CSV table of C-alpha atoms in Angstrom, one decimal:
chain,number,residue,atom,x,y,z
M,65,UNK,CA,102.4,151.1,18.0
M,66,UNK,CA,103.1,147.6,17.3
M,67,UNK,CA,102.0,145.4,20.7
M,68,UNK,CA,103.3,142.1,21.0
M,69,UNK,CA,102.5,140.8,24.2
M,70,UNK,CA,104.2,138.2,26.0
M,71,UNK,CA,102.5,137.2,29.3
M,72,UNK,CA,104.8,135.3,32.5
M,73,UNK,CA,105.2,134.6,35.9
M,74,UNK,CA,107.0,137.8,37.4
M,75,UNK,CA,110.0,137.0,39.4
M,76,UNK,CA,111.6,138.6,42.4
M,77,UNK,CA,114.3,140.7,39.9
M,78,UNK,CA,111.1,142.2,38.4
M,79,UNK,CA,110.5,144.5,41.1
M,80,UNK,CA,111.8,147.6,40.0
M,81,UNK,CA,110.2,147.9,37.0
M,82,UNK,CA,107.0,146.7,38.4
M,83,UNK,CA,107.4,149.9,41.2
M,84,UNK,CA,107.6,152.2,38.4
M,85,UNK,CA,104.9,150.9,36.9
M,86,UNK,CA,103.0,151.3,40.2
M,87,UNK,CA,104.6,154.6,41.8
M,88,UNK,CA,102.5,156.8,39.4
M,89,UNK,CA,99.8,155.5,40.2
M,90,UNK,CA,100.4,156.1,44.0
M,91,UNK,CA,101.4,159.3,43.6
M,92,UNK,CA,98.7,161.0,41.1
M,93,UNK,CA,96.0,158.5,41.1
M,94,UNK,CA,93.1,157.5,43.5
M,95,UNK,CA,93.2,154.5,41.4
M,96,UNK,CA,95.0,152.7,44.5
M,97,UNK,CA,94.3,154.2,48.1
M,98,UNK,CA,97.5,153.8,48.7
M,99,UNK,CA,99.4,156.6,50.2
M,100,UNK,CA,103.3,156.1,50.0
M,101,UNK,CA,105.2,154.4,47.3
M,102,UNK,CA,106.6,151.1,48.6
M,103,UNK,CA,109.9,150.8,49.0
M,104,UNK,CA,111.6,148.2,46.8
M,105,UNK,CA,112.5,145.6,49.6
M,106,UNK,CA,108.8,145.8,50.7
M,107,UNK,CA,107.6,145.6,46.9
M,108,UNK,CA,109.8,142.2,46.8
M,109,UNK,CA,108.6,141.0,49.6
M,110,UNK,CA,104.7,141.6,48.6
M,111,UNK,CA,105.8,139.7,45.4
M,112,UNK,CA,107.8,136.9,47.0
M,113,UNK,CA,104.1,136.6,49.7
M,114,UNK,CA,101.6,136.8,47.0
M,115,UNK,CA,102.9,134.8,44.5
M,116,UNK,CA,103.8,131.8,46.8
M,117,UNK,CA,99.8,131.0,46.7
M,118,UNK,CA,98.6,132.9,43.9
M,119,UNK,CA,99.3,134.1,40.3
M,120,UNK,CA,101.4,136.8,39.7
M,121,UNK,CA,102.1,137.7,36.2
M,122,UNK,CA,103.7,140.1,34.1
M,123,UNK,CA,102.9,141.5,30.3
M,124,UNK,CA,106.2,142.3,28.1
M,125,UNK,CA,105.8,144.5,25.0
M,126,UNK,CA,108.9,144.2,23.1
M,127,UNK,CA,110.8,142.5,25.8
M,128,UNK,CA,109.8,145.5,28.0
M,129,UNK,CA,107.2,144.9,31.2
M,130,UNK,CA,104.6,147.4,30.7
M,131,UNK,CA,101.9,146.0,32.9
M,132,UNK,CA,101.3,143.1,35.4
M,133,UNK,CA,98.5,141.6,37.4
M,134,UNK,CA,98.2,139.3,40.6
M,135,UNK,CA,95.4,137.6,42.8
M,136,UNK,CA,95.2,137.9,46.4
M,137,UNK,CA,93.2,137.2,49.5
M,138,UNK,CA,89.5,138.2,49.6
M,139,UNK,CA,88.9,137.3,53.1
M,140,UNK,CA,91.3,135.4,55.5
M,141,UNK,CA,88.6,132.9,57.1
M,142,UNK,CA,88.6,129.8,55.9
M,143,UNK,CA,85.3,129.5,54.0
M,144,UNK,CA,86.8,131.8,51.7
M,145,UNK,CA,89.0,129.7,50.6
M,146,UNK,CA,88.1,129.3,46.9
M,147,UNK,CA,87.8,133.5,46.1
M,148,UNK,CA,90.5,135.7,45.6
M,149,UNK,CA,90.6,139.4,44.7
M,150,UNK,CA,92.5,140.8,41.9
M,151,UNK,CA,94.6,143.9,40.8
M,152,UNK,CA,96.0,144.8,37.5
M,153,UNK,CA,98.0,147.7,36.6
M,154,UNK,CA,99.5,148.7,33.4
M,155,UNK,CA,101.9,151.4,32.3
M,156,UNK,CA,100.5,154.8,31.6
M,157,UNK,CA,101.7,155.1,27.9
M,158,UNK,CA,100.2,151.6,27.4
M,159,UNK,CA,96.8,151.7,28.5
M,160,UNK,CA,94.0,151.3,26.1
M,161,UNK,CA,96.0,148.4,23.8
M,162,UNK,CA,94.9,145.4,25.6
M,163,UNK,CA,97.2,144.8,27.9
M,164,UNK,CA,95.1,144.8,30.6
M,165,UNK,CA,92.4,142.7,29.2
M,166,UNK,CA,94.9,140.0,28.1
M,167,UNK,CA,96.5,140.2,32.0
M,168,UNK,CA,92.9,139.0,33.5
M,169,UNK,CA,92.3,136.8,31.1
M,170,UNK,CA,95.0,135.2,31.9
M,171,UNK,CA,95.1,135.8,35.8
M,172,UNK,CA,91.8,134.6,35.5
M,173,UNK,CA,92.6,131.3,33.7
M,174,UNK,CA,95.1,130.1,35.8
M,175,UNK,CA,93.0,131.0,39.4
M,176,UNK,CA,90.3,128.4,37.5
M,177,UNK,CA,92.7,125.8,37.3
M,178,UNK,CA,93.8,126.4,41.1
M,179,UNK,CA,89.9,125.8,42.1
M,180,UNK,CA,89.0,129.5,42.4
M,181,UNK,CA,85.0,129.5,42.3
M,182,UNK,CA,84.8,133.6,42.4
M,183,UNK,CA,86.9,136.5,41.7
M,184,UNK,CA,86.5,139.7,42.7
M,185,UNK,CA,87.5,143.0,41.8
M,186,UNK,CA,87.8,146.0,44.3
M,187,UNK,CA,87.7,149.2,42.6
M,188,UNK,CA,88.2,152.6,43.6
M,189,UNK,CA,85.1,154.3,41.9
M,190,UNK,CA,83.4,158.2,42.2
M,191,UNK,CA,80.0,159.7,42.0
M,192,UNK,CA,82.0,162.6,40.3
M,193,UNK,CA,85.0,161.8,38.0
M,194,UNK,CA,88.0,164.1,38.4
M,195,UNK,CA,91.8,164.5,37.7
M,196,UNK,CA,92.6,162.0,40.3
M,197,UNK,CA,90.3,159.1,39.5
M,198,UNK,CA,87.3,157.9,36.5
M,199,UNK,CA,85.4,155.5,36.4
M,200,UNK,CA,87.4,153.5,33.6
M,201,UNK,CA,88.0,150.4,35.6
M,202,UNK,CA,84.3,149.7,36.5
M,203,UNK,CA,83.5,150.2,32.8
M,204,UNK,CA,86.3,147.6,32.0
M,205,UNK,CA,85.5,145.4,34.5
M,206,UNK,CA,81.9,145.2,33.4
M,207,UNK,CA,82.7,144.8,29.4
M,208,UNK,CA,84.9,141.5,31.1
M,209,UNK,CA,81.9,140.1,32.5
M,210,UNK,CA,81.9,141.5,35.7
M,211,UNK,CA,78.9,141.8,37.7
M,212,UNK,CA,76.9,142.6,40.5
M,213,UNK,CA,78.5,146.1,41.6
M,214,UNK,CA,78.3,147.2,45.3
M,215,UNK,CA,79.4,150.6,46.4
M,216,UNK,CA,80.7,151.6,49.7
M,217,UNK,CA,80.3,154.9,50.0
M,218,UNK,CA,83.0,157.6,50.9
M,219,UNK,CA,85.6,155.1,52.1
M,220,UNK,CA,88.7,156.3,51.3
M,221,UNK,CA,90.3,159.8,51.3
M,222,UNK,CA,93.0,161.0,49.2
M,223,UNK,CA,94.0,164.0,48.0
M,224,UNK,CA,91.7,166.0,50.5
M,225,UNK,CA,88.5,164.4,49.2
M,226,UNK,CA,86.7,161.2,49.6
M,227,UNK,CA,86.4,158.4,46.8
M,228,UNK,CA,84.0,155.0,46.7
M,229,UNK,CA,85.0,151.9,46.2
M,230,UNK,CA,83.0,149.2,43.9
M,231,UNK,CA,83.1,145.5,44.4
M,232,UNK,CA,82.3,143.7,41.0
M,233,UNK,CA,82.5,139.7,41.2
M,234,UNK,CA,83.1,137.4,38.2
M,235,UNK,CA,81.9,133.6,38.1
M,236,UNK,CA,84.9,131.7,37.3
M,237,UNK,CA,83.3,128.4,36.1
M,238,UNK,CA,84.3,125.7,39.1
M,239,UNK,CA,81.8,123.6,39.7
M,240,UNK,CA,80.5,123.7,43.4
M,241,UNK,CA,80.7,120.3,43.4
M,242,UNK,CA,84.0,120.2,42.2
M,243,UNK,CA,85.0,122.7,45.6
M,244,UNK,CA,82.7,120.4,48.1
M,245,UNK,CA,85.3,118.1,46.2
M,246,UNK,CA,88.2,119.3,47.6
M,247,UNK,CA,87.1,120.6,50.8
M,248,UNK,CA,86.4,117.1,51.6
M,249,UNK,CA,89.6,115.6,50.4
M,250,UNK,CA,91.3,117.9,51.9
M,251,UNK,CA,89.7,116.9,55.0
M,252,UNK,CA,89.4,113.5,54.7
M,253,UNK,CA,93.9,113.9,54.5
M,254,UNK,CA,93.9,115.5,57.5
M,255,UNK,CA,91.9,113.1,59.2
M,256,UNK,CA,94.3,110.0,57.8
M,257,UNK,CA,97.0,111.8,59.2
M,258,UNK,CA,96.0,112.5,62.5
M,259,UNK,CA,95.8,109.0,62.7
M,260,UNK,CA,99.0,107.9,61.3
M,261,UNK,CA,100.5,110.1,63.6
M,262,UNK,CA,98.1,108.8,66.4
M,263,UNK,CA,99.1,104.7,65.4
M,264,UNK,CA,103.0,106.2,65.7
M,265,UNK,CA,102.7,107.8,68.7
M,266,UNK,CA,100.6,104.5,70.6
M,267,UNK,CA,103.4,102.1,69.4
M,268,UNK,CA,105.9,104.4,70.2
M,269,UNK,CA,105.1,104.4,73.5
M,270,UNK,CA,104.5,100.6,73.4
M,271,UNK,CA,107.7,100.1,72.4
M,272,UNK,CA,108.9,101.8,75.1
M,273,UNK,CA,106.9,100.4,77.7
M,274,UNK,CA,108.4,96.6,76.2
M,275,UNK,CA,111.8,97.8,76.1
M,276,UNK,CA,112.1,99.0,79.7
Protein backbone atom coordinates (compact mmCIF):
# COMPACT_ATOMS: atom_id res chain seq x y z
CA UNK A 1 0.00 0.00 0.00
CA UNK A 2 1.32 3.21 -1.24
CA UNK A 3 1.64 5.71 2.14
CA UNK A 4 2.04 9.22 1.45
CA UNK A 5 1.77 11.00 4.45
CA UNK A 6 0.85 14.46 4.96
CA UNK A 7 1.17 15.67 8.51
CA UNK A 8 -1.23 19.12 9.91
CA UNK A 9 -2.71 20.87 12.55
CA UNK A 10 -6.16 19.14 13.14
CA UNK A 11 -9.04 21.45 13.11
CA UNK A 12 -12.30 21.48 15.00
CA UNK A 13 -14.32 19.87 11.60
CA UNK A 14 -11.79 16.95 12.14
CA UNK A 15 -13.55 15.44 14.85
CA UNK A 16 -15.44 12.87 13.46
CA UNK A 17 -13.05 11.19 11.80
CA UNK A 18 -10.67 11.51 14.55
CA UNK A 19 -13.65 9.63 16.91
CA UNK A 20 -13.65 6.84 14.67
CA UNK A 21 -10.27 6.56 14.75
CA UNK A 22 -10.38 6.52 18.54
CA UNK A 23 -13.81 4.59 19.28
CA UNK A 24 -12.18 1.22 18.54
CA UNK A 25 -9.81 1.65 20.57
CA UNK A 26 -12.20 2.45 23.48
CA UNK A 27 -14.28 -0.18 22.81
CA UNK A 28 -11.84 -3.33 22.26
CA UNK A 29 -8.58 -2.07 23.50
CA UNK A 30 -6.96 -1.49 26.95
CA UNK A 31 -4.76 0.61 24.87
CA UNK A 32 -6.68 3.72 26.49
CA UNK A 33 -8.43 3.22 29.98
CA UNK A 34 -11.01 4.81 28.77
CA UNK A 35 -14.44 3.42 29.23
CA UNK A 36 -17.14 5.27 27.04
CA UNK A 37 -16.69 6.59 23.65
CA UNK A 38 -16.88 10.40 23.77
CA UNK A 39 -19.42 11.95 22.39
CA UNK A 40 -18.54 14.22 19.37
CA UNK A 41 -19.36 17.69 21.07
CA UNK A 42 -17.07 16.56 24.02
CA UNK A 43 -14.35 15.14 21.40
CA UNK A 44 -14.45 18.93 19.94
CA UNK A 45 -14.22 20.40 22.82
CA UNK A 46 -11.03 18.20 24.07
CA UNK A 47 -9.64 19.36 20.59
CA UNK A 48 -10.64 23.04 20.72
CA UNK A 49 -8.85 22.74 24.95
CA UNK A 50 -5.84 20.90 24.01
CA UNK A 51 -4.81 22.39 21.07
CA UNK A 52 -5.20 26.10 22.34
CA UNK A 53 -1.67 25.34 24.31
CA UNK A 54 -0.38 22.40 22.62
CA UNK A 55 0.12 20.56 19.35
CA UNK A 56 -2.46 18.73 17.92
CA UNK A 57 -1.81 17.12 14.68
CA UNK A 58 -3.23 14.95 12.15
CA UNK A 59 -1.56 12.33 9.51
CA UNK A 60 -3.54 12.10 5.93
CA UNK A 61 -2.83 9.12 3.65
CA UNK A 62 -4.19 9.89 0.41
CA UNK A 63 -6.06 12.90 1.57
CA UNK A 64 -7.66 10.52 4.25
CA UNK A 65 -6.82 11.05 8.19
CA UNK A 66 -5.67 7.82 9.33
CA UNK A 67 -3.96 8.71 12.52
CA UNK A 68 -3.26 11.80 14.80
CA UNK A 69 -1.35 12.72 17.83
CA UNK A 70 -1.41 15.65 20.51
CA UNK A 71 0.55 16.81 23.76
CA UNK A 72 -1.06 17.54 26.89
CA UNK A 73 -0.55 18.37 30.59
CA UNK A 74 1.81 16.17 32.63
CA UNK A 75 1.16 17.76 35.91
CA UNK A 76 -0.92 21.04 36.50
CA UNK A 77 1.60 22.79 39.09
CA UNK A 78 3.54 25.15 37.91
CA UNK A 79 7.04 23.72 37.93
CA UNK A 80 5.90 21.51 35.38
CA UNK A 81 5.60 23.81 33.14
CA UNK A 82 8.10 22.85 30.44
CA UNK A 83 6.83 18.76 30.29
CA UNK A 84 3.97 17.62 28.52
CA UNK A 85 2.61 14.09 27.98
CA UNK A 86 1.69 12.64 24.76
CA UNK A 87 -0.82 10.30 22.97
CA UNK A 88 -0.84 9.04 19.43
CA UNK A 89 -3.26 6.92 17.82
CA UNK A 90 -3.50 5.64 14.36
CA UNK A 91 -6.05 3.76 12.39
CA UNK A 92 -6.22 0.06 12.79
CA UNK A 93 -5.68 -0.92 9.02
CA UNK A 94 -2.76 1.51 9.19
CA UNK A 95 -0.64 0.60 11.88
CA UNK A 96 2.83 -0.73 11.27
CA UNK A 97 3.62 1.87 8.09
CA UNK A 98 5.02 4.63 9.96
CA UNK A 99 2.47 6.65 10.68
CA UNK A 100 2.85 6.73 14.10
CA UNK A 101 6.58 7.28 14.13
CA UNK A 102 6.33 10.23 11.67
CA UNK A 103 3.24 11.71 14.19
CA UNK A 104 5.89 11.95 17.30
CA UNK A 105 8.44 13.01 15.38
CA UNK A 106 6.76 15.64 14.58
CA UNK A 107 4.64 16.25 17.88
CA UNK A 108 7.90 16.09 19.22
CA UNK A 109 9.56 18.81 17.01
CA UNK A 110 7.23 21.27 17.48
CA UNK A 111 6.84 20.80 21.62
CA UNK A 112 10.92 21.63 21.25
CA UNK A 113 10.38 24.79 19.67
CA UNK A 114 7.60 25.71 22.37
CA UNK A 115 10.40 25.18 25.18
CA UNK A 116 9.31 21.64 26.18
CA UNK A 117 12.49 20.22 28.19
CA UNK A 118 10.71 16.53 28.66
CA UNK A 119 8.11 14.48 27.23
CA UNK A 120 6.49 11.73 28.48
CA UNK A 121 4.63 8.94 27.46
CA UNK A 122 1.96 7.10 29.62
CA UNK A 123 1.37 3.74 28.44
CA UNK A 124 -1.05 1.14 29.28
CA UNK A 125 1.32 -1.91 29.57
CA UNK A 126 0.76 -5.89 30.96
CA UNK A 127 2.89 -8.48 32.70
CA UNK A 128 0.78 -10.86 30.45
CA UNK A 129 -0.20 -9.82 26.83
CA UNK A 130 -3.77 -10.62 25.75
CA UNK A 131 -6.61 -9.87 23.22
CA UNK A 132 -7.22 -6.65 24.89
CA UNK A 133 -3.78 -5.09 25.14
CA UNK A 134 0.44 -5.98 24.06
CA UNK A 135 3.03 -4.52 24.87
CA UNK A 136 3.66 -2.82 21.28
CA UNK A 137 3.68 0.67 22.44
CA UNK A 138 6.44 0.34 25.11
CA UNK A 139 8.47 -1.51 22.40
CA UNK A 140 7.84 1.59 20.01
CA UNK A 141 8.36 4.00 22.40
CA UNK A 142 11.64 2.56 23.41
CA UNK A 143 12.98 2.03 19.58
CA UNK A 144 12.04 6.26 19.62
CA UNK A 145 14.44 6.81 22.29
CA UNK A 146 12.37 6.53 25.06
CA UNK A 147 13.68 5.80 28.37
CA UNK A 148 13.61 5.14 31.84
CA UNK A 149 10.28 2.93 32.23
CA UNK A 150 8.36 3.00 35.52
CA UNK A 151 5.42 0.65 36.08
CA UNK A 152 2.53 1.14 38.26
CA UNK A 153 1.21 -1.83 38.99
CA UNK A 154 -2.44 -2.96 38.53
CA UNK A 155 -3.89 0.55 38.04
CA UNK A 156 -6.51 0.30 35.81
CA UNK A 157 -9.26 -2.25 35.20
CA UNK A 158 -10.99 -3.05 32.10
CA UNK A 159 -12.62 -5.66 30.81
CA UNK A 160 -12.80 -7.55 34.23
CA UNK A 161 -9.04 -7.60 34.66
CA UNK A 162 -6.40 -5.24 35.78
CA UNK A 163 -3.64 -3.70 33.38
CA UNK A 164 -0.23 -1.60 34.28
CA UNK A 165 0.57 1.43 33.11
CA UNK A 166 4.37 2.46 32.01
CA UNK A 167 5.75 5.92 32.12
CA UNK A 168 8.69 6.30 29.54
CA UNK A 169 10.29 9.95 29.26
CA UNK A 170 12.17 11.30 26.30
CA UNK A 171 14.82 14.26 26.55
CA UNK A 172 13.78 16.69 24.16
CA UNK A 173 17.02 18.83 23.81
CA UNK A 174 16.10 22.37 25.54
CA UNK A 175 18.77 23.55 27.26
CA UNK A 176 18.10 24.04 31.08
CA UNK A 177 19.51 27.22 30.72
CA UNK A 178 17.48 28.06 28.02
CA UNK A 179 14.06 27.17 30.50
CA UNK A 180 15.77 29.19 33.68
CA UNK A 181 15.62 31.63 30.55
CA UNK A 182 12.19 31.95 30.31
CA UNK A 183 11.10 31.32 33.70
CA UNK A 184 12.82 34.42 34.51
CA UNK A 185 11.61 36.54 31.66
CA UNK A 186 8.55 35.58 32.25
CA UNK A 187 8.90 36.76 35.68
CA UNK A 188 10.80 39.56 35.31
CA UNK A 189 7.21 40.77 32.73
CA UNK A 190 5.16 40.25 35.42
CA UNK A 191 7.09 42.17 37.76
CA UNK A 192 7.18 45.37 35.06
CA UNK A 193 3.67 45.10 34.95
CA UNK A 194 2.62 45.07 38.37
CA UNK A 195 4.37 48.20 38.40
CA UNK A 196 2.99 49.89 35.48
CA UNK A 197 -0.25 49.13 36.76
CA UNK A 198 0.95 50.25 40.29
CA UNK A 199 2.48 53.93 38.65
CA UNK A 200 -1.31 54.07 36.98
CA UNK A 201 -3.14 53.40 39.83
CA UNK A 202 -0.86 56.13 42.28
CA UNK A 203 -1.42 58.95 39.54
CA UNK A 204 -4.78 58.08 39.13
CA UNK A 205 -5.60 58.66 42.34
CA UNK A 206 -3.39 61.89 42.30
CA UNK A 207 -5.20 63.16 39.76
CA UNK A 208 -8.02 62.81 41.51
CA UNK A 209 -7.09 64.09 44.67
CA UNK A 210 -5.84 67.57 42.35
CA UNK A 211 -9.02 67.68 40.60
CA UNK A 212 -11.35 67.79 43.51
Amino acid sequence: MNCEILIRDALIEDAESLLNIYSPYVKNTAITFEWVVPTIQEFKKRIEKISSRYPYIVAEVNGEIRGYAYANTFRSRKAYSWTAESSIYVHHDYRGKGIGKQLLIELESRLAKQNVLNLYAVIASTDKEDEYLTNDSVRFHKKMGYTNPCIFNKCGFKFNRWYDTTTMEKFLGVGLTNALGIALFTLLISVALKVIFTKYEIEGVSEVVRTA
